[in-house]
PDB file of C-alpha atoms and ligand atoms in Angstrom:
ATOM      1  CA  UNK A 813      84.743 119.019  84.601  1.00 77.00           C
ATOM      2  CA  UNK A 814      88.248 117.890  85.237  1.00 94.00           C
ATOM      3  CA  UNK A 815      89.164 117.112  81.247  1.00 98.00           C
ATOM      4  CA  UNK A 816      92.543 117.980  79.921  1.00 98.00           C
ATOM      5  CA  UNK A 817      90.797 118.379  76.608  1.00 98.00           C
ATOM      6  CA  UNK A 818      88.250 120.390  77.807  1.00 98.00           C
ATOM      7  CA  UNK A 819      90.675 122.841  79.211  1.00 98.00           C
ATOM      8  CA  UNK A 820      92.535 122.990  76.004  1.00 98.00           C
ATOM      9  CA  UNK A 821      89.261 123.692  73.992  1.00 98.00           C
ATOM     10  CA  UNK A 822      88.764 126.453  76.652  1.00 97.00           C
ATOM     11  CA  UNK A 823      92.122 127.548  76.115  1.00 97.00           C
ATOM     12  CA  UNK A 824      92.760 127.183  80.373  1.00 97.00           C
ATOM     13  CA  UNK A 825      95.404 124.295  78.904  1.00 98.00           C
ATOM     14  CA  UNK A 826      97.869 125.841  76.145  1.00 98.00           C
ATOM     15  CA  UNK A 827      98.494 124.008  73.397  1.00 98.00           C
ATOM     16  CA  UNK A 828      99.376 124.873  69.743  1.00 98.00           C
ATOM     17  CA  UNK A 829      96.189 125.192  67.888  1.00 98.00           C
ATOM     18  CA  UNK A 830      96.523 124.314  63.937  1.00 98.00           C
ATOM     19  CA  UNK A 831      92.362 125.179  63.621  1.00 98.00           C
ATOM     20  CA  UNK A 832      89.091 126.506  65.881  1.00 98.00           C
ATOM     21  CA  UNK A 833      85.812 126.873  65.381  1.00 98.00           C
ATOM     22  CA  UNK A 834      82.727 127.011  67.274  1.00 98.00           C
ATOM     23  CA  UNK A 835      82.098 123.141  66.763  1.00 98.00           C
ATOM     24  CA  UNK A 836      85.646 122.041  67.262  1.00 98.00           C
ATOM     25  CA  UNK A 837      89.552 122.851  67.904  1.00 98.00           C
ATOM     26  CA  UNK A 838      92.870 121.319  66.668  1.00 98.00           C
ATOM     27  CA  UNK A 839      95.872 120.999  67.925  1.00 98.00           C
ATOM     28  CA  UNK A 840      99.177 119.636  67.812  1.00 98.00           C
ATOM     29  CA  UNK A 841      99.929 116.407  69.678  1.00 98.00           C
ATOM     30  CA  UNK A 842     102.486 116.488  72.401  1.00 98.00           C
ATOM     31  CA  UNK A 843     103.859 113.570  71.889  1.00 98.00           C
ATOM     32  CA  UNK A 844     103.638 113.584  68.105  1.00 98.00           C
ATOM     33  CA  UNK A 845     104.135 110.212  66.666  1.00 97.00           C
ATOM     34  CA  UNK A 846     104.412 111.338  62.579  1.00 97.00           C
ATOM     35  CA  UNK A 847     105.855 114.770  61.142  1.00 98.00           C
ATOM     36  CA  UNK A 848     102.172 115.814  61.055  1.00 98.00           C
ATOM     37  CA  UNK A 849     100.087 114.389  64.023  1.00 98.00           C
ATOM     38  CA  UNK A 850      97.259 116.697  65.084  1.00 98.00           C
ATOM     39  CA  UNK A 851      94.571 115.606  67.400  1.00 99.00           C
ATOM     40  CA  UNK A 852      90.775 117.216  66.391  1.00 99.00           C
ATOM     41  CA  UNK A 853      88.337 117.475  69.161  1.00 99.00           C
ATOM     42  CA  UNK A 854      84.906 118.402  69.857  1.00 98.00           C
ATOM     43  CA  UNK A 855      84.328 121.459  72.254  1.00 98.00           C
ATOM     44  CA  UNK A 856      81.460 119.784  74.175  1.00 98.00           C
ATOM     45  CA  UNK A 857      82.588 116.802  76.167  1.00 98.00           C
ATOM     46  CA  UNK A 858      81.597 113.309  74.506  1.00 98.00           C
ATOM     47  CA  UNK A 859      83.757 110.652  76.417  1.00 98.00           C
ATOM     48  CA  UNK A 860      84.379 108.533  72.999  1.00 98.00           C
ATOM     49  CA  UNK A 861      83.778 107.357  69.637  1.00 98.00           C
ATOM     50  CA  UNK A 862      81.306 104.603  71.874  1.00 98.00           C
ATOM     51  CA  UNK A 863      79.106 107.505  72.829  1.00 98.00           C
ATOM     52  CA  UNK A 864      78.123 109.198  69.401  1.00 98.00           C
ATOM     53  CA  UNK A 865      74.414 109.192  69.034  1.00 98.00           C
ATOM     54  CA  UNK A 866      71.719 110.743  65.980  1.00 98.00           C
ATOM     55  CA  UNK A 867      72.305 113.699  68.722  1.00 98.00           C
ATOM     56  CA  UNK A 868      76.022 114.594  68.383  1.00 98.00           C
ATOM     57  CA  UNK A 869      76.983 112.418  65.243  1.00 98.00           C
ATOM     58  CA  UNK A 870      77.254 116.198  63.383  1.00 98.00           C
ATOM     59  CA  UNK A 871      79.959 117.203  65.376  1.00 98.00           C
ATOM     60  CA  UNK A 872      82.066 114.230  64.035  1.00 98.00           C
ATOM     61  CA  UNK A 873      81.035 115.088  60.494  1.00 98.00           C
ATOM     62  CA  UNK A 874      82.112 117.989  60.822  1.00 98.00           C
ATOM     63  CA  UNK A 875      85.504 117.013  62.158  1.00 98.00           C
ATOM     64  CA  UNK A 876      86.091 114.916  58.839  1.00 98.00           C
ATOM     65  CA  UNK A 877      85.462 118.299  56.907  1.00 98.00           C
ATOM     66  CA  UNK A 878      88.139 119.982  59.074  1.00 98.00           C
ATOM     67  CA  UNK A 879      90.616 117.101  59.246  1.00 98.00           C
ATOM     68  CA  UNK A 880      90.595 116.788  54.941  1.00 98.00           C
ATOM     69  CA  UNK A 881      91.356 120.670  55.608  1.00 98.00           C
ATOM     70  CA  UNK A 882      94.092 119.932  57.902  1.00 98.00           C
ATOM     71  CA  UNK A 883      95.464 117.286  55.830  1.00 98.00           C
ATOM     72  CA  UNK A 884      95.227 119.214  52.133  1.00 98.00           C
ATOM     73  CA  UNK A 885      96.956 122.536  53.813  1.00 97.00           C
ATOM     74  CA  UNK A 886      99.842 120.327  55.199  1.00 96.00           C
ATOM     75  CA  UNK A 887     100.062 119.020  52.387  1.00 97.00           C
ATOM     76  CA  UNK A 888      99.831 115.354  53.169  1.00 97.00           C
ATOM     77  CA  UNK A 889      99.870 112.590  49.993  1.00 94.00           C
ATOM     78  CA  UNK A 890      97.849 110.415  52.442  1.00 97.00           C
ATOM     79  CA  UNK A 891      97.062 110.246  55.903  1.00 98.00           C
ATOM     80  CA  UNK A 892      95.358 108.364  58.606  1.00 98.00           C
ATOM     81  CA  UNK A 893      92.616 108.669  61.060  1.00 98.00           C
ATOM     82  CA  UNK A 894      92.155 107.114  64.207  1.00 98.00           C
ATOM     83  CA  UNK A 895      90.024 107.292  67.377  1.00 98.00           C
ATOM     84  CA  UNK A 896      91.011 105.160  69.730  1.00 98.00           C
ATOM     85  CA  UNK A 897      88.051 103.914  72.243  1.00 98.00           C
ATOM     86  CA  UNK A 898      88.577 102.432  75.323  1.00 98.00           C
ATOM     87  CA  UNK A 899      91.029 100.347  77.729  1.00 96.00           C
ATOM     88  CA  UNK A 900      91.542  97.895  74.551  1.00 96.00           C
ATOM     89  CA  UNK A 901      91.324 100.567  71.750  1.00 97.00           C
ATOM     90  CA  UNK A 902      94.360 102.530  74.014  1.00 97.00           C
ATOM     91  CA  UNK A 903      92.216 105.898  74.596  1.00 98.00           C
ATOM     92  CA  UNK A 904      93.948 107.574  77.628  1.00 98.00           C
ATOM     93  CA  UNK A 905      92.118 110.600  77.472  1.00 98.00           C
ATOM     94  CA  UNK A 906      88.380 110.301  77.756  1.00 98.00           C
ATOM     95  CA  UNK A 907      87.418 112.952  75.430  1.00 98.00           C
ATOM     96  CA  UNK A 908      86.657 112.039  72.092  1.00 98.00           C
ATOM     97  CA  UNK A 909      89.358 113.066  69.656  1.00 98.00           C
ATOM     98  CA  UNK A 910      90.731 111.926  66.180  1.00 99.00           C
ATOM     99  CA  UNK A 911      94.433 111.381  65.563  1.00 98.00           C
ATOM    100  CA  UNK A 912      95.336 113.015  62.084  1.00 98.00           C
ATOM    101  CA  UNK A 913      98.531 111.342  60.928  1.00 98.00           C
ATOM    102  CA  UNK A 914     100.574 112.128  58.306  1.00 98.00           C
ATOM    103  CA  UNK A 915     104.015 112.594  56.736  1.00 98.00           C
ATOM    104  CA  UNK A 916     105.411 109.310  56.762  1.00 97.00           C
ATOM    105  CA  UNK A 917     104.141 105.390  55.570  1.00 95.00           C
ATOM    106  CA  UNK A 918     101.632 104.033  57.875  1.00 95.00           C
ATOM    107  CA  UNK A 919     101.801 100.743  58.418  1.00 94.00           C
ATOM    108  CA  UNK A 920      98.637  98.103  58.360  1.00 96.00           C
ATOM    109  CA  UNK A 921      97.787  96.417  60.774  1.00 94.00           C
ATOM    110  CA  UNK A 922      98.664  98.872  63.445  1.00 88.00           C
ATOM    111  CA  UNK A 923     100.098  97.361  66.495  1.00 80.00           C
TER     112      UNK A 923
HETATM  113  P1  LIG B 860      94.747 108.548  73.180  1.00 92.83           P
HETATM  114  O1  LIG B 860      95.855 107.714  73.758  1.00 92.83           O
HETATM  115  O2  LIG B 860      93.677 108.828  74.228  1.00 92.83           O
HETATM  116  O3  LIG B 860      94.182 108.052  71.902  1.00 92.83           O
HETATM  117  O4  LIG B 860      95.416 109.916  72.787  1.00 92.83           O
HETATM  118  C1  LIG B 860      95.666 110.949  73.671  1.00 92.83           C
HETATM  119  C2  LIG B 860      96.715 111.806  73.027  1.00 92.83           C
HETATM  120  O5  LIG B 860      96.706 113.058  73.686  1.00 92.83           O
HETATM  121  C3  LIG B 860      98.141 111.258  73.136  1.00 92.83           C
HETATM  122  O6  LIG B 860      98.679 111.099  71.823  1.00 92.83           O
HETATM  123  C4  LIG B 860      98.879 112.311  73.946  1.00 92.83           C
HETATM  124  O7  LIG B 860     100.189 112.521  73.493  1.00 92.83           O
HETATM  125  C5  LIG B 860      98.013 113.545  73.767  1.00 92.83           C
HETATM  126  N1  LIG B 860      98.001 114.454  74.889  1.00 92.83           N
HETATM  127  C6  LIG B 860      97.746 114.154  76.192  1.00 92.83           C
HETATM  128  N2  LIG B 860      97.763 115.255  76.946  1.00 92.83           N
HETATM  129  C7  LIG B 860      98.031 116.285  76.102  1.00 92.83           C
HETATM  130  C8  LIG B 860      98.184 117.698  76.308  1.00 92.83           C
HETATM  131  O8  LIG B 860      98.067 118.234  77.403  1.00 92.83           O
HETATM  132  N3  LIG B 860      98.462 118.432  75.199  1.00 92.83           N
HETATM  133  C9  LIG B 860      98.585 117.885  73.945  1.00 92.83           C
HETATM  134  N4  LIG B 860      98.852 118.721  72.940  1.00 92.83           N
HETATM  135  N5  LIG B 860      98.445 116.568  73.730  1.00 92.83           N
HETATM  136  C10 LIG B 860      98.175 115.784  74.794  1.00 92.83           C
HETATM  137 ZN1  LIG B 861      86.305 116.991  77.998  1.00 92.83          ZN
END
């Protein structure tokens, strides 16, 4: 399948990994929009946050394990999660992924 994320979980994409496991890999963002903005992704392909099921819906627990990980070894006094889903939601790459942001105030509501 065609999927920049996929190829970066496969490692045919470089990118600079933070974390990896069997279930899922992080990585830094390359456009990085906070001193600590990782993006965690599943291996398998699930399009987006719209298309976790009873099936798959491990996978993203397990992400939240690994992003409190992330976010505790960085360091971070608070953070912020985000998938974004969809034309609306802004997703431009249709694999699902969480934005881990940190290092900086986040402002509410986002724009
Ligand atoms: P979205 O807009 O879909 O929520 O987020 C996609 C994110 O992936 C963007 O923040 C973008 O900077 C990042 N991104 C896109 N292509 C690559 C890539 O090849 N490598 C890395 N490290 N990040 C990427
Ligand atoms: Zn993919």
């Amino acid at each position: 399948m065609d999927c920049v994320f996929c190829k970066i979980a496969s490692g045919e994409i470089p990118s600079t990994k933070v974390y990896e496991d069997d279930v899922c890999v992080a990585f830094k963002d390359l456009e990085p929009q906070a001193p600590v903005h990782v993006l965690l992704i599943p291996r398998t392909h699930i399009a987006s946050a719209a298309d976790i099921t009873p099936e798959n819906s491990a996978i993203v627990a397990h992400i939240f394990e690994v992003a409190a990980k992330i976010a505790k070894e960085q360091g971070l006094e608070g953070w912020r999660i985000v998938s974004n889903v969809g034309k609306d939601g802004g997703q431009t790459v249709m694999h699902l992924h969480f934005h881990l942001l940190g290092g900086r105030s986040m402002a509410w509501p986002p724009g």
